[in-house]
Short mmCIF file of C-alpha atoms and ligand atoms in Angstrom, two decimals:
data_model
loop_
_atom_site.label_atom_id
_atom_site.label_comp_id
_atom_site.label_asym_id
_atom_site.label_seq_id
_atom_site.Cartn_x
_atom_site.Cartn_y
_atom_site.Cartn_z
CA UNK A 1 -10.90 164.49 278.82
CA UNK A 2 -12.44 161.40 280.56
CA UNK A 3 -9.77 158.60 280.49
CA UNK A 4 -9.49 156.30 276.92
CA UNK A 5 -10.31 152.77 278.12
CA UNK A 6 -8.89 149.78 275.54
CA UNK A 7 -12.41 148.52 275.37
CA UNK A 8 -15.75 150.08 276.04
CA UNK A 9 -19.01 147.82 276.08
CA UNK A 10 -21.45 148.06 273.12
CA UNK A 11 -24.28 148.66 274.83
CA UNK A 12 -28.28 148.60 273.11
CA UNK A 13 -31.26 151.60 274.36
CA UNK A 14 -32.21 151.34 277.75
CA UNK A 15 -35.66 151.84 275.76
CA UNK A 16 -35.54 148.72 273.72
CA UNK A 17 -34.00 146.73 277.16
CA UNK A 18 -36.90 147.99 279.15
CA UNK A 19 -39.34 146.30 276.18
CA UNK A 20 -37.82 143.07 276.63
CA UNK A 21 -37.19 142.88 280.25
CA UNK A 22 -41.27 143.96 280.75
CA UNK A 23 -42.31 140.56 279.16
CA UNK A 24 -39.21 138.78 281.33
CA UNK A 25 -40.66 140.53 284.43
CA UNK A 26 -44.48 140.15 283.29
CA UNK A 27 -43.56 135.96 282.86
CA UNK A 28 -41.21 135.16 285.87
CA UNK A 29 -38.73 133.11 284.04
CA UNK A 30 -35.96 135.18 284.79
CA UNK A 31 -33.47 132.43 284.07
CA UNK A 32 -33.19 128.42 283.34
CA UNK A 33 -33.17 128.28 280.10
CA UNK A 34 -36.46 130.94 279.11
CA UNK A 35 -37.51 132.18 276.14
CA UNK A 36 -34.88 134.93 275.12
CA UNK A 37 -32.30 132.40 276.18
CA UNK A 38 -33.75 130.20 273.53
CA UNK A 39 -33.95 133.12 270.89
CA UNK A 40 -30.66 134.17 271.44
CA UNK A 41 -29.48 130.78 270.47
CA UNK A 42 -31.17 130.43 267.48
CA UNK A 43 -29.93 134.29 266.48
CA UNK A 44 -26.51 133.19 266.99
CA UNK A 45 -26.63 130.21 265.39
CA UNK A 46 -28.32 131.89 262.38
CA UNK A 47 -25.59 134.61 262.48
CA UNK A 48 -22.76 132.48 262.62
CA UNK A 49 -23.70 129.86 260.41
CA UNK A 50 -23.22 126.87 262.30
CA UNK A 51 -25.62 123.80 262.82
CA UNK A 52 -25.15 124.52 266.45
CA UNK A 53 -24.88 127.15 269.29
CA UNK A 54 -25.61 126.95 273.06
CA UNK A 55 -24.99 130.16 275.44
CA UNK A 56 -23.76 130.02 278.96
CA UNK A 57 -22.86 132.44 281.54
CA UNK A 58 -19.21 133.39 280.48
CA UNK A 59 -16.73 132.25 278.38
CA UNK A 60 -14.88 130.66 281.07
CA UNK A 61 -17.69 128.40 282.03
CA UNK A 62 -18.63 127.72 278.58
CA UNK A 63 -14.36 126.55 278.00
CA UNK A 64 -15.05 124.25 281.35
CA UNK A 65 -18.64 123.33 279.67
CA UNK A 66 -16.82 122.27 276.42
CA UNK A 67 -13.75 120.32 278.31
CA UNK A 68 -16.58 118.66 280.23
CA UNK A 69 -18.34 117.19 277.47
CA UNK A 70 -15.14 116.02 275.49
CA UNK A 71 -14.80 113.51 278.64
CA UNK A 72 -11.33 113.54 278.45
CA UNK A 73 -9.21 110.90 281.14
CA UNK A 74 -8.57 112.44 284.21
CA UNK A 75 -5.31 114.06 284.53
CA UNK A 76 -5.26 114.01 280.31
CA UNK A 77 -2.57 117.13 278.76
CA UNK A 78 -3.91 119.79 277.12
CA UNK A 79 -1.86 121.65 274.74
CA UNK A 80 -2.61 125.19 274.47
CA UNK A 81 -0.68 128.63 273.94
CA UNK A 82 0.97 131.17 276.52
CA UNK A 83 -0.03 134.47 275.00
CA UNK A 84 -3.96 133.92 276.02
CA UNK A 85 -6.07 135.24 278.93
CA UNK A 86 -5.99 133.31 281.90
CA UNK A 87 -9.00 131.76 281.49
CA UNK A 88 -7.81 129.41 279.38
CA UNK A 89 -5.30 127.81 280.73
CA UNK A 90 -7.39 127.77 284.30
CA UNK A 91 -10.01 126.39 282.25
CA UNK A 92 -8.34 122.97 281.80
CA UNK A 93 -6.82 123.16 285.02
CA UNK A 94 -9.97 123.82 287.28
CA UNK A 95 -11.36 120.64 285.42
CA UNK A 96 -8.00 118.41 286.54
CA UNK A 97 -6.74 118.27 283.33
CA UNK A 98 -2.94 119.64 282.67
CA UNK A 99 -2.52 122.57 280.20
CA UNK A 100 0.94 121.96 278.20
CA UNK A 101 2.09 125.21 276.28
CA UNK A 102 3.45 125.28 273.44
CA UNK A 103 5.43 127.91 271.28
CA UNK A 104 3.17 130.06 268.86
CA UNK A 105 3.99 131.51 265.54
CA UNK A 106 6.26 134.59 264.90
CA UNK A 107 4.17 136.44 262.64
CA UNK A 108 0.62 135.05 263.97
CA UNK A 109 1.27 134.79 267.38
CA UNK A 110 -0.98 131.64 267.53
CA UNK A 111 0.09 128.15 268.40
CA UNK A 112 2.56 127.22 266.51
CA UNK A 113 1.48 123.63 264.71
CA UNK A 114 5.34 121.94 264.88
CA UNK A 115 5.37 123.19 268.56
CA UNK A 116 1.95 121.29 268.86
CA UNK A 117 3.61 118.20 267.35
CA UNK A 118 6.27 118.43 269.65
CA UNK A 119 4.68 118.41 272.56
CA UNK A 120 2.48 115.45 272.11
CA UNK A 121 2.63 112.54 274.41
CA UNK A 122 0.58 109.27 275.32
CA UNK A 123 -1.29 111.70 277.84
CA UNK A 124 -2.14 114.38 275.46
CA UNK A 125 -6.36 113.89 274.80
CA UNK A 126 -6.66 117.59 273.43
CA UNK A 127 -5.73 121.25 271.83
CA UNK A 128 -6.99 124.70 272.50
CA UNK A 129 -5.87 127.22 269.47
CA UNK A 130 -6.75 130.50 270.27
CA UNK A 131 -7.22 133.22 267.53
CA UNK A 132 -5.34 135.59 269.56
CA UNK A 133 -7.06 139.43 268.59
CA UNK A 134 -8.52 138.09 266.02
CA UNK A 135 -5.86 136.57 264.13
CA UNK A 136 -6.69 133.14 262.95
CA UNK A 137 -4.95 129.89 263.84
CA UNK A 138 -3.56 127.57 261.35
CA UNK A 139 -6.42 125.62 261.95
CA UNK A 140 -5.69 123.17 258.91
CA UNK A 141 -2.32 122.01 260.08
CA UNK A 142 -4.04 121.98 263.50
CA UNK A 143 -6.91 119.93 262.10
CA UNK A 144 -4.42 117.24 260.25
CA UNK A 145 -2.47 116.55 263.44
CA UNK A 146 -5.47 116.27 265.93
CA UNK A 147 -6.67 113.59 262.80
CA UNK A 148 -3.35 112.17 263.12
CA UNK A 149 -3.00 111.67 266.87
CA UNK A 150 -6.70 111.02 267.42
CA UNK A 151 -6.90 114.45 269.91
CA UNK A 152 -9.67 116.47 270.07
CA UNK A 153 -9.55 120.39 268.77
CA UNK A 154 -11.31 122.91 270.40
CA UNK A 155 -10.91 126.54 269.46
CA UNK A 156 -10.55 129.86 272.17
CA UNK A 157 -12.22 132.15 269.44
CA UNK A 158 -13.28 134.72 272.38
CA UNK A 159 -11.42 136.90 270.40
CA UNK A 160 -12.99 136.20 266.52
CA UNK A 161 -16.56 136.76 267.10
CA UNK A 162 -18.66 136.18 263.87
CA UNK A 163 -15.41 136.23 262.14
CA UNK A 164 -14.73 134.25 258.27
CA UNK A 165 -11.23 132.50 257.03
CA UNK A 166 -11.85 131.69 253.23
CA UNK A 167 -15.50 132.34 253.69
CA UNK A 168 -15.65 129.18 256.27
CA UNK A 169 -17.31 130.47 259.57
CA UNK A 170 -14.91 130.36 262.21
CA UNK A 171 -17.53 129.19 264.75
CA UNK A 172 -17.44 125.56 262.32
CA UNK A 173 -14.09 125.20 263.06
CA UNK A 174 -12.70 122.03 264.83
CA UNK A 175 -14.66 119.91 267.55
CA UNK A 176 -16.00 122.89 269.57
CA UNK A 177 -14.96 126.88 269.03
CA UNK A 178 -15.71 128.73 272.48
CA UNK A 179 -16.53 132.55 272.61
CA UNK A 180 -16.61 134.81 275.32
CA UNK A 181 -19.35 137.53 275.29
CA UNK A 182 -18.01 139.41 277.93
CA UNK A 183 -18.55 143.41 278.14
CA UNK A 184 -15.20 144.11 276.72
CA UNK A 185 -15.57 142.11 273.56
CA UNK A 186 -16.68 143.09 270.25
CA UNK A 187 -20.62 141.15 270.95
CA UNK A 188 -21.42 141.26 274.51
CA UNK A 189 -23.88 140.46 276.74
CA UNK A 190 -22.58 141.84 279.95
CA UNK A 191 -21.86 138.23 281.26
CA UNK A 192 -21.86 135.38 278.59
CA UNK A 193 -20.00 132.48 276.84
CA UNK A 194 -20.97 130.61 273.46
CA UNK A 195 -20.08 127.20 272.41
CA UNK A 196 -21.02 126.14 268.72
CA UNK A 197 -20.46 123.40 266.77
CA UNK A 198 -20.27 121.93 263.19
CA UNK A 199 -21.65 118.26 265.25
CA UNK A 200 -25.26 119.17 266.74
CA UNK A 201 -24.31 115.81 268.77
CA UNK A 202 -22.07 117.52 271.42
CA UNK A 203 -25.26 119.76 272.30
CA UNK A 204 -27.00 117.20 274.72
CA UNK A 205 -24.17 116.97 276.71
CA UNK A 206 -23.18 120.77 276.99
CA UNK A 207 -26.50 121.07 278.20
CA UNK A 208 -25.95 118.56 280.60
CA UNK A 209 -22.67 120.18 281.72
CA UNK A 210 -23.89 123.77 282.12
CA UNK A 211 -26.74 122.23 284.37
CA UNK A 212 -25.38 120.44 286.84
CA UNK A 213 -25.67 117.20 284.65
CA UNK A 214 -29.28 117.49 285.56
CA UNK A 215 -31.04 115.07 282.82
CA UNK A 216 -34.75 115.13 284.39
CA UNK A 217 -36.38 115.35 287.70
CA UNK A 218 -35.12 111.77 288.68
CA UNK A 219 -31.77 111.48 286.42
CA UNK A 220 -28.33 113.15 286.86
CA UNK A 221 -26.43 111.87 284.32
CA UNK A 222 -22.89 113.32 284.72
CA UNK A 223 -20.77 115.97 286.16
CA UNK A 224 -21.85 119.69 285.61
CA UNK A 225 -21.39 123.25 286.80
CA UNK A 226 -23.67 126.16 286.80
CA UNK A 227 -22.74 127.82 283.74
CA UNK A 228 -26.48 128.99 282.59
CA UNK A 229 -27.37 132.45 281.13
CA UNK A 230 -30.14 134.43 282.76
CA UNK A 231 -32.76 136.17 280.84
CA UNK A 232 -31.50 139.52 281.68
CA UNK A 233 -28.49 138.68 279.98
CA UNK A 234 -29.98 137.01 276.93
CA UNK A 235 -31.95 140.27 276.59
CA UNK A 236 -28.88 142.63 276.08
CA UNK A 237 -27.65 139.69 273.62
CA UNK A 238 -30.12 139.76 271.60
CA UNK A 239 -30.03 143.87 271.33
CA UNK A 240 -26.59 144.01 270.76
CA UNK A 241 -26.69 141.36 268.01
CA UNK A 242 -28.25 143.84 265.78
CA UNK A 243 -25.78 146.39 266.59
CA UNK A 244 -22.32 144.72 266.63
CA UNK A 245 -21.87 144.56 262.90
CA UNK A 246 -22.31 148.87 262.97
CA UNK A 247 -19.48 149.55 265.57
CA UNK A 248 -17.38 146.46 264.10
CA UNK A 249 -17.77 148.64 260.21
CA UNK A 250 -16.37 151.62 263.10
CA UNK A 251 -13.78 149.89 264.21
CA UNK A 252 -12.50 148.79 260.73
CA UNK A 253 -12.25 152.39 259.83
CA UNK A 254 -10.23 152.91 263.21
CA UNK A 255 -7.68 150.73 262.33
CA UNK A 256 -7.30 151.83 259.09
CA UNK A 257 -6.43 155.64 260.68
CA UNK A 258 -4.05 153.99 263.41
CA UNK A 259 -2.66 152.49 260.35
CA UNK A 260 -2.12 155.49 258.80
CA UNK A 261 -1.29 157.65 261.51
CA UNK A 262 1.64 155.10 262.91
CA UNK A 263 3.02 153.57 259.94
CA UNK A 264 5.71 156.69 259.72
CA UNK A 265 7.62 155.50 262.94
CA UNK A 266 9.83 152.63 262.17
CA UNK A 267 10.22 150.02 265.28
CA UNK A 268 6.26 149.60 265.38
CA UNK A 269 5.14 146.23 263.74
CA UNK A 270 0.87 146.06 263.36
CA UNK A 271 -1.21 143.08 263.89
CA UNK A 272 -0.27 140.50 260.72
CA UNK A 273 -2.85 141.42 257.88
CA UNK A 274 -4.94 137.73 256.83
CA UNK A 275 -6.28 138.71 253.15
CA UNK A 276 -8.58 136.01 253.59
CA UNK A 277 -9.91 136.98 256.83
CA UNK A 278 -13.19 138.47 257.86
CA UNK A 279 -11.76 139.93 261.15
CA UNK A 280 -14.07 140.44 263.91
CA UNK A 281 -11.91 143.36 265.25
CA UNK A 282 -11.68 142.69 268.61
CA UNK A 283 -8.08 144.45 269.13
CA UNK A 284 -5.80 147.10 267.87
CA UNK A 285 -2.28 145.23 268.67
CA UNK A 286 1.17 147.06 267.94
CA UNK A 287 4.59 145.21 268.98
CA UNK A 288 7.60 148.37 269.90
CA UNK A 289 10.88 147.25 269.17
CA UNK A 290 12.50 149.17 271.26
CA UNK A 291 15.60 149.53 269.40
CA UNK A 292 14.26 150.30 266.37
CA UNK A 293 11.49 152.58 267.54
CA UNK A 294 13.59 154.43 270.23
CA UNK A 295 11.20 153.52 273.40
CA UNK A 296 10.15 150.37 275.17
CA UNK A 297 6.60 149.14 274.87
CA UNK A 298 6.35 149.92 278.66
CA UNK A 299 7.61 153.55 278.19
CA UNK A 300 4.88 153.74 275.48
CA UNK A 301 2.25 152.52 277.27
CA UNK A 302 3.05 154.69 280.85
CA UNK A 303 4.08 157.96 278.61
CA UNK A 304 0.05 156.87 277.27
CA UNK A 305 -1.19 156.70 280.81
CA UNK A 306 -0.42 160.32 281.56
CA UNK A 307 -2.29 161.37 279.06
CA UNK A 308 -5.54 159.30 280.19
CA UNK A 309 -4.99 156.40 277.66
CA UNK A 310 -5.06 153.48 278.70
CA UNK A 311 -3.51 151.06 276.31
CA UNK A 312 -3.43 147.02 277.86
CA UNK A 313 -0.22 145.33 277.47
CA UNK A 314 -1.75 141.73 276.33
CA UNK A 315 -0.90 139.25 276.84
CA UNK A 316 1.57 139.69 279.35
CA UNK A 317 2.44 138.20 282.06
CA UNK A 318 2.35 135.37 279.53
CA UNK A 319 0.66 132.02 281.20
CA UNK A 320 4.09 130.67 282.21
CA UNK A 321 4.90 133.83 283.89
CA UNK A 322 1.88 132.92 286.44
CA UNK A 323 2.99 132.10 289.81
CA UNK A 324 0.56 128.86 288.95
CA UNK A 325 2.19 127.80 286.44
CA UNK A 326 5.93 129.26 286.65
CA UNK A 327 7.27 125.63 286.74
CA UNK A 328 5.76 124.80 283.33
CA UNK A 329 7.76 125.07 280.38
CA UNK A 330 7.17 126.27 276.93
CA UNK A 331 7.70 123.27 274.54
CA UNK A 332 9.43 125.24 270.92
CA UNK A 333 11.44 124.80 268.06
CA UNK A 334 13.55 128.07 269.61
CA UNK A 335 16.44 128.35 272.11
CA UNK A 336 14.24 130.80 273.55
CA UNK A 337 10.52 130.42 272.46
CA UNK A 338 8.85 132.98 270.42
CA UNK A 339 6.49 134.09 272.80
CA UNK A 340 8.85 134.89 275.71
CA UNK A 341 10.64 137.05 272.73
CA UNK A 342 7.75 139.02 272.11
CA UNK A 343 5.95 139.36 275.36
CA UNK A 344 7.58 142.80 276.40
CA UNK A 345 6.86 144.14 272.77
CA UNK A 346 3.07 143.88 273.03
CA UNK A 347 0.82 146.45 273.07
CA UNK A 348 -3.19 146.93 272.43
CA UNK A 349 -4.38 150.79 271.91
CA UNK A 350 -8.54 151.89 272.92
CA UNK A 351 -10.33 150.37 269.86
CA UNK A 352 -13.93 151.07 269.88
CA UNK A 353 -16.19 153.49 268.65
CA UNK A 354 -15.39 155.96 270.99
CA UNK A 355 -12.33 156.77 270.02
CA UNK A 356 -12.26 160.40 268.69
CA UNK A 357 -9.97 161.93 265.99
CA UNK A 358 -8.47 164.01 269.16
CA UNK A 359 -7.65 160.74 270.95
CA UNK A 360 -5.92 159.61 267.79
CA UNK A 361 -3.90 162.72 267.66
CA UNK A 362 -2.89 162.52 271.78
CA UNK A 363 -1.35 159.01 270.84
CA UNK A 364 0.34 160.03 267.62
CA UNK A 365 1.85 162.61 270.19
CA UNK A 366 2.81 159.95 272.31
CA UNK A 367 4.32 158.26 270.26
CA UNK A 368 6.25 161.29 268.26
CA UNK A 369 7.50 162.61 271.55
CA UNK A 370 8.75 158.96 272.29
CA UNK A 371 10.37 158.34 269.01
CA UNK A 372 12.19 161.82 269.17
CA UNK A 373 14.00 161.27 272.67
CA UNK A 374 11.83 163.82 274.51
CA UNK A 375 12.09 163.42 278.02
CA UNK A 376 9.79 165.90 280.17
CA UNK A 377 10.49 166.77 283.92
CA UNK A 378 9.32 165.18 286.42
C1 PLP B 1 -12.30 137.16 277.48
C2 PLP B 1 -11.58 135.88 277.24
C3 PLP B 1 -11.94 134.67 277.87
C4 PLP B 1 -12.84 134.62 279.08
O1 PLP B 1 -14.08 134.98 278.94
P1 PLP B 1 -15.00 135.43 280.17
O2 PLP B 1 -16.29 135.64 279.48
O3 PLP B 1 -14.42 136.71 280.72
O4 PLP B 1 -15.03 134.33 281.16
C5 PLP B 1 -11.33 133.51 277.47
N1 PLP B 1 -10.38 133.50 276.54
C6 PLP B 1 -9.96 134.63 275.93
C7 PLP B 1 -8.89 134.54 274.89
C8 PLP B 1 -10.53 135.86 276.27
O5 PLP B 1 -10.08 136.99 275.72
#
């Protein structure tokens, strides 16, 4: 058997690319802004329900994009969580602003609003929730003390693509949400970010920000990057957008086997179950108590390996286990905070539709061969 990667790219025909890229090569406009660029905004928009959606060329430059257009002082704190992918927390930094972590929920695993209280200051301009594998922040209580403080809220939702909490669209939530439409998430177009909005007024200066700050011919206005998408890119985008909702159905159906399949070994906690959430099912996460289950989370996930699965222990390192930001503490409500309890418990499985009823049954060996105490020779 080929190896079991976590994540596997949802990829359209190489007929129906060719169709589109004929008219991209046919035109020239191969990127600034073209046509399909412009499509693909309007199809997300549409899809995701909100007033307003601009693409760029990855998630990270569309978090930098979004920090750039808040305009927040130099040197301002930014409160975010440690159990994200880097690119969050370098997001803020790269932009000379100061990420500030704070502790995140026990049972969510997303910032933890108290922990977001507590680590306010006079320098705090902003928050970053991220709805860590799909699990939604408490983006009320989040909401009321941005109000509060007068901060800005802008949600990491890389992870929550096209995804519903009480039938409100995630991608309305707070100032800005950011997605990341990178190969291994659930929509992807190869390369990509997304910001969208509830306020079309942040779009002018997004735009600005992914383009240098380039206003006209004569005029630039402020401080921008290169974070554009090409028309190559916008192309697979606008495939894949009729496809993701078929291998997301897939996916639901996956985790309802895992489900199944590992609910009879104690020690193994699943991914908190939101009633009221339209998940986008973006991950498969497990936390292994190792005392309860027998077997550490790294034994699981190395006994996994030898049998050509390869299972991604996210998020660790954790953000404060970074040599950039080792110095940095986790503000919490615990002695020791919640997500430096659970880091070493953390596991995602392969969750895609390419996962086969005979991977499923390799795993459950994995894990009954773990749970029993068998050892095998070296
Ligand atoms: C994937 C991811 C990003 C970064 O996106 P890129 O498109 O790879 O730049 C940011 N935040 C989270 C939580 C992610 O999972």
């Amino acid at each position: 058997m080929a190896p079991l990667y976590v994540a596997r790219p949802l990829l359209p025909s190489m007929a129906d690319l060719n169709d589109l890229l004929a008219g991209v090569w046919e035109s020239k406009m191969v990127t600034n802004e073209g046509p399909l660029h412009d499509r693909l905004e309007h199809a997300l928009a549409d899809k995701l329900g909100v007033p307003m959606a601009k693409v760029f060329s990855s998630g990270t430059s569309a978090l930098q994009c979004a920090l750039l257009s808040l305009e927040l002082p130099v040197g301002a704190e930014v409160i975010t969580t440690p159990l994200t992918f880097p690119a969050t927390a370098h997001a803020i930094t790269a932009l000379g602003l100061k990420p500030v972590f704070a502790d995140i929920d026990p049972e969510t695993l997303t910032l933890d609003p108290s922990a977001v209280e507590r680590a306010i200051t006079p320098h705090t301009a902003a928050v970053i929730g991220v709805h860590v594998y799909g699990t939604i922040c408490d983006v009320e209580r989040l909401q009321r003390i941005c109000d509060r403080h007068d901060l800005r809220l802008v949600f990491d939702a890389a992870h929550a693509f096209a995804s519903e909490k009480a039938r409100e669209k995630i991608a309305c939530m707070g100032d800005m949400s950011v997605f990341s439409m990178h190969a291994t998430k659930l929509f992807n177009t190869i390369e990509g970010g997304l910001v969208t909005s509830n306020n079309s007024a942040w779009g002018e200066r997004l735009s600005l920000s992914r383009n240098f700050g380039i206003a006209s011919e004569e005029s630039v206005q402020s401080v921008g990057i290169n974070g554009k998408m090409s028309e190559l890119h916008a192309a697979v985008g606008l495939l894949n957008l009729e496809l993701f909702e078929e291998e997301r159905a897939i996916r639901r159906g996956l985790r309802a086997r895992y489900d199944l399949v590992l609910q009879r070994f104690p020690g193994l906690k699943k991914q908190l179950y939101q009633p009221d959430v339209y998940q986008s099912e973006q991950y498969y996460m497990l936390r292994v108590d190792p005392d309860a289950f027998g077997s550490t989370r790294d034994d699981v996930c190395h006994r996994l390996k030898e049998r050509e699965i390869i299972a991604r222990r996210y998020f660790w390192p954790i953000c404060t286990d970074y040599d950039c930001y080792r110095n940095y503490p986790i503000t919490s409500l615990q002695a020791v905070p919640v997500a430096e309890q659970v880091k070493t418990t953390l596991l995602c499985l392969p969750f895609h539709s390419g996962v086969t009823n005979a991977h499923i049954e390799t795993i459950a060996s994995v894990f009954e061969d773990l749970h029993a105490g068998v050892t095998i020779a070296v």
